[in-house]
XYZ file of C-alpha atoms in Angstrom:
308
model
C 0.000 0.000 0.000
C 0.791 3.539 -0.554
C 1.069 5.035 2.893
C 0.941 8.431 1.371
C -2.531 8.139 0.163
C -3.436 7.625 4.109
C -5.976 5.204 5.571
C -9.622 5.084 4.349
C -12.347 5.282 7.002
C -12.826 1.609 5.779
C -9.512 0.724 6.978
C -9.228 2.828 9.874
C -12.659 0.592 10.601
C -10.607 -2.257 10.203
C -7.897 -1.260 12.388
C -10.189 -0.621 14.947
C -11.869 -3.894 14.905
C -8.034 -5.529 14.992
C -7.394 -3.694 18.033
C -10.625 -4.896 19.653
C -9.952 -8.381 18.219
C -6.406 -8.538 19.975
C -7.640 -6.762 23.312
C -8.465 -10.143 24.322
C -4.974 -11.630 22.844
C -3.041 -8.625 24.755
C -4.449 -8.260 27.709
C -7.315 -4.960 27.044
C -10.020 -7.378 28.115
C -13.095 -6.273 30.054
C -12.044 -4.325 32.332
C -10.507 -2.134 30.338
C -13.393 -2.058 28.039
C -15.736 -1.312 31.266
C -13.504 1.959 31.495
C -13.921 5.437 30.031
C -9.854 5.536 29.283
C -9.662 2.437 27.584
C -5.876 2.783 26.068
C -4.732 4.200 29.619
C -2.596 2.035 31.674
C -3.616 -0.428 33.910
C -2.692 0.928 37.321
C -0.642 -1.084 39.739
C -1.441 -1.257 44.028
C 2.765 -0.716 44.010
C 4.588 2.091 41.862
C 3.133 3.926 39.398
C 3.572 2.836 35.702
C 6.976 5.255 35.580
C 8.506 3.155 38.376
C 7.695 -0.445 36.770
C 8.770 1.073 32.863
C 11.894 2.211 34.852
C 12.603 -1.049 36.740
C 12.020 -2.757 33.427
C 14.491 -0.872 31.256
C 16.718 -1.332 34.384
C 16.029 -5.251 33.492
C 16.924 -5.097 30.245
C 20.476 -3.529 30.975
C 21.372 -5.748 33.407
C 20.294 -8.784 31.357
C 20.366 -7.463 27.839
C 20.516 -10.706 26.332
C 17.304 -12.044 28.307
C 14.159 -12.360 25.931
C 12.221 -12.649 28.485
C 13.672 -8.994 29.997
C 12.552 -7.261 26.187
C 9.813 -9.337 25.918
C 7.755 -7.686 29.383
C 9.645 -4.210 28.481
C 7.648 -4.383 24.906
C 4.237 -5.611 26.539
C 4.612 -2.358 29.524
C 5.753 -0.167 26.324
C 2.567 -1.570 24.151
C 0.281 -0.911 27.552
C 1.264 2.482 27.810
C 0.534 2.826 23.798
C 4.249 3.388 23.358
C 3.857 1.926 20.327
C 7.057 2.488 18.184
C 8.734 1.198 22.303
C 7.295 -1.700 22.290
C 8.240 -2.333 18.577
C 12.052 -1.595 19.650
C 11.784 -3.813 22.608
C 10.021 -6.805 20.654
C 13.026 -6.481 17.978
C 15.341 -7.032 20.541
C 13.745 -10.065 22.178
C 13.130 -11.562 18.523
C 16.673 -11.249 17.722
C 17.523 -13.456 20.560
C 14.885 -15.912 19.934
C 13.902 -16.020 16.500
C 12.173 -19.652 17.227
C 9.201 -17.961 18.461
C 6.168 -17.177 16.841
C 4.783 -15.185 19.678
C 7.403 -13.147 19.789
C 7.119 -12.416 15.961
C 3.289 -11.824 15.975
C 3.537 -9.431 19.074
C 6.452 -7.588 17.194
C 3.759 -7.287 13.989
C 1.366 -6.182 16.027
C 3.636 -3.093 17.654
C 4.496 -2.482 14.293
C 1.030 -1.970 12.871
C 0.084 0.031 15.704
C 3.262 2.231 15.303
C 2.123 3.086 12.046
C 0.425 6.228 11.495
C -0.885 5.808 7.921
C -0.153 2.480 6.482
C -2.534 -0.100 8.304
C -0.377 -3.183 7.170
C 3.503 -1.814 7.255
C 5.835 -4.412 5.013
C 7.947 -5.078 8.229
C 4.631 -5.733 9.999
C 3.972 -8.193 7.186
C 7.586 -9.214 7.448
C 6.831 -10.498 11.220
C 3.299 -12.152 10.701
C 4.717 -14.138 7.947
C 7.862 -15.085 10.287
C 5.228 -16.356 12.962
C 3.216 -18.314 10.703
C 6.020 -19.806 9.515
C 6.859 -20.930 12.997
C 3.596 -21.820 13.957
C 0.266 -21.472 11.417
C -2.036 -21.742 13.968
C -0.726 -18.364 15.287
C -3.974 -16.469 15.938
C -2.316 -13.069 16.041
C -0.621 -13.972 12.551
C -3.510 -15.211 10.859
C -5.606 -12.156 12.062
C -3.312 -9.636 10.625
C -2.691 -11.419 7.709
C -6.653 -11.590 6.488
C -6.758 -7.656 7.494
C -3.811 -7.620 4.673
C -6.755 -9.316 2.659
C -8.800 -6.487 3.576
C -7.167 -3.236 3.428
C -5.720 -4.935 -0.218
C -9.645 -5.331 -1.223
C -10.057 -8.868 -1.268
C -12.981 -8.669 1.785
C -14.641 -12.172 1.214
C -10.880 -13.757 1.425
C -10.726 -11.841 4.693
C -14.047 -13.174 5.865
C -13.182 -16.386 4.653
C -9.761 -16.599 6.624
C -11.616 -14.987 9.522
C -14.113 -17.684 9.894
C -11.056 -20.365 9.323
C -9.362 -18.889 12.353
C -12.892 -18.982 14.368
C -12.698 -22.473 13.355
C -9.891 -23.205 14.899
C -10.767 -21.273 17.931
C -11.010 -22.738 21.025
C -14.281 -22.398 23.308
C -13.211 -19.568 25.728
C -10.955 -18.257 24.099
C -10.256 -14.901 25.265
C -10.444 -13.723 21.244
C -13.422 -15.392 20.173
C -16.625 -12.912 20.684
C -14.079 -10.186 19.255
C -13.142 -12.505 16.087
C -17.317 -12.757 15.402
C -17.592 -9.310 16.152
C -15.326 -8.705 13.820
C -16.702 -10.769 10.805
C -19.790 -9.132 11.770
C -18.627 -5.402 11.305
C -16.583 -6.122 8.006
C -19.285 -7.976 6.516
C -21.300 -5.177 7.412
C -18.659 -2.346 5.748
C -18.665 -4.402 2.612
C -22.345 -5.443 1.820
C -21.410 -9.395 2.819
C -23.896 -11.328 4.366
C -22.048 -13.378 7.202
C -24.991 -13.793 9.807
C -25.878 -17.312 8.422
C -22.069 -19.008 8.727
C -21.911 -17.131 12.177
C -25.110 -18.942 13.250
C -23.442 -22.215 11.707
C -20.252 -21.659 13.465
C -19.632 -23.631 16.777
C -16.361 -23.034 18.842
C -14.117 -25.854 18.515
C -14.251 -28.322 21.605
C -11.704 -27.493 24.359
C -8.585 -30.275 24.093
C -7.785 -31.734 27.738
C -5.181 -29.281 28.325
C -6.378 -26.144 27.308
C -6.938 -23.070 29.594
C -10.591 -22.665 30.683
C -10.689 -26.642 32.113
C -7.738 -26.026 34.041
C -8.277 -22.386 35.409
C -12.040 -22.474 35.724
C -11.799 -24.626 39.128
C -9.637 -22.659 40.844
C -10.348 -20.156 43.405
C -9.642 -16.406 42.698
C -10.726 -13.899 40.710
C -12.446 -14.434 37.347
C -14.420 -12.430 34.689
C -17.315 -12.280 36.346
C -15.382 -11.040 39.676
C -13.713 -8.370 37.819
C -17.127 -7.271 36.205
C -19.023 -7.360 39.799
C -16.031 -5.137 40.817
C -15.994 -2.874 37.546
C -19.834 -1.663 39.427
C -18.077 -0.357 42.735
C -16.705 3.144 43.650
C -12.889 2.994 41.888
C -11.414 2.879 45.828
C -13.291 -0.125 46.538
C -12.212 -1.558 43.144
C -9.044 -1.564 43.584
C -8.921 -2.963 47.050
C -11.050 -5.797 45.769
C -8.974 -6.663 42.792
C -5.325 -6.610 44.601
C -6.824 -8.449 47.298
C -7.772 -11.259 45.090
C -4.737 -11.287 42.842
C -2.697 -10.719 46.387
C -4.244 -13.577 47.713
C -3.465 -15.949 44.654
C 0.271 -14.648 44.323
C 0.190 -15.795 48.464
C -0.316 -19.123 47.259
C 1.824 -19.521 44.689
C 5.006 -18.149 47.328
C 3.722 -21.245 49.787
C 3.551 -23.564 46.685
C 5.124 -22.418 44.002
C 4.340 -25.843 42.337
C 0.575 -25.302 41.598
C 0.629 -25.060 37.866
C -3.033 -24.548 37.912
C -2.356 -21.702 40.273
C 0.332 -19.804 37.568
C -2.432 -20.767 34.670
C -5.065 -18.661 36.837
C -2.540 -15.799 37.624
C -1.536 -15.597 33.685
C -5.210 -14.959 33.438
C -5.741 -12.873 36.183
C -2.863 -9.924 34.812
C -4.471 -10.135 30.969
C -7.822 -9.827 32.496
C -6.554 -6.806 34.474
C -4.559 -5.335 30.840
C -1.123 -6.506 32.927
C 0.327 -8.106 30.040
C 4.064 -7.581 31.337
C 2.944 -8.837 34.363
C 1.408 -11.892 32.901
C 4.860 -12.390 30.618
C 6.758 -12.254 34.483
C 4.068 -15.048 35.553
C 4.699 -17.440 32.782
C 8.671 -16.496 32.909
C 8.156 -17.238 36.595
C 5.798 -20.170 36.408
C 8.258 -22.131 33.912
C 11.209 -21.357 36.086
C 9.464 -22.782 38.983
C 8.252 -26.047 37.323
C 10.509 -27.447 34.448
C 8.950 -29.876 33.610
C 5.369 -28.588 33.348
C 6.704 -25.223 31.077
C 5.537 -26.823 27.941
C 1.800 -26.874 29.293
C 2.355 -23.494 31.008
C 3.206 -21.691 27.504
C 0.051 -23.798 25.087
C -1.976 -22.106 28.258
C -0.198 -18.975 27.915
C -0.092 -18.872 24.467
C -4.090 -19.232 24.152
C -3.834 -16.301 26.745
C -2.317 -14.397 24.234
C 0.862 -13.435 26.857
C 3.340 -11.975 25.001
C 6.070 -13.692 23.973
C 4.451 -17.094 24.870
């Protein structure tokens, strides 16, 4: 595309939708959307977000050849819609570990989000191809790849790949209402009747180790907790939040075995938009339990934490 021609409302449409699509993928899930300051920062009970950017960077030049370091530097950069930061930070944790396809789709995503007037940059393109490469069930990848369709004016090849990747979606999945919505609003921008394959669509069957089974039974706070919460005076809120996210983390310190417990914790920091956070959990989690790291990063990965 020819970035000096701008966007089209169509596309800035599009873009739009991609950002909703991925808020469950990156961690602006509903609390963020129960908020009038939706691309603020989530807050934090201990330092303001300064302090954590600044511990962060502190991270990464103390262990500058730690993925993980860039990795929850780019997710704090891409909370604070430091767009064109998170892109620099994601560079440097792909470049030392080009194996994953998280990594590659979360750098695409910065990129297209850095970009002021072309909605599908080449690098962006660049980095979604290098994830799917890696991994072609990479729901970030595939996403941004039929919104290539789009903006390029093929819109039923969008659709079509759009419904493919809802196939493939797993019940729960903190993407899928945004992926229908989605389908929904471009079929409605383009004149394409999609409400009859929607109705047709079921989500695919949860596999035996996938998220929701695991994380469902344990106790602390869940969607429906944070929603209750979004309905009480911001103090109260807060207090009610950090004292069920405090109360899980207390757990994890006395058994820092409880991969269920990490799985739930992963959750609990994308629900709250704390996708750095979540990174440190997984980073944490796997460190803690060796040999349970593969399941910790499929769950983590269908979390959408970055770098997963």
């Amino acid at each position: 595309m020819n970035d000096s021609k701008g966007m089209t409302a169509s596309n800035k449409a599009i873009l739009v939708a991609a950002f909703l699509l991925l808020a469950g993928a990156i961690g602006f899930a509903a609390w963020r959307d129960a908020s009038s300051t939706p691309n603020a920062p989530a807050e934090s009970p201990d330092a303001p977000p300064s302090d954590q950017l600044a511990a962060l960077e502190a991270r990464t030049r103390s262990e500058p050849g730690s993925a993980d370091a860039w990795t929850a530097l780019g997710a704090a950069r891409f909370d604070l819609s430091d767009f064109t930061g998170a892109t620099a930070a994601y560079e440097k944790a792909v470049a030392i570990s080009p194996q994953s396809s998280g990594l590659w789709s979360a750098l695409g995503e910065a990129r297209v989000m850095a970009s002021e007037r072309d909605p599908m940059p080449a690098a962006a393109l660049t980095a979604f191809e290098k994830a799917i490469a890696l991994d072609a069930k990479d729901p970030r990848a595939r996403y941004f790849l039929a919104v290539k369709k789009d903006v390029g004016g093929d819109h039923k090849g969008a659709i079509d790949d759009w419904f493919a990747l809802l196939a493939d979606t797993p019940q729960g999945a903190p993407w899928e209402a945004d992926l229908r919505r989605t389908i929904e609003q471009v079929g409605k921008i383009h004149s394409i009747d999609v409400a009859d394959r929607l109705a047709r669509t079921q989500a695919r069957p949860l596999a035996a180790d996938e998220m929701p089974v695991a994380a469902r039974a344990i106790p602390g706070p869940s969607r429906a907790d944070m929603e209750a919460a979004s309905q009480l005076p911001k103090g109260q809120q807060d207090a009610m939040i950090q004292g069920m996210v405090d109360g899980l983390e207390a757990k994890l310190k006395a058994n820092p075995g409880d991969v269920d417990r990490w799985i739930m914790l992963m959750r609990s920091r994308m629900t709250l938009g704390e996708t750095a956070k979540a990174a440190q959990a997984l980073s944490d989690g796997m460190a803690a339990n060796p040999g349970a790291a593969t399941r910790l990063k499929a769950q983590a990965q269908l979390l959408g934490v970055p770098g997963a």
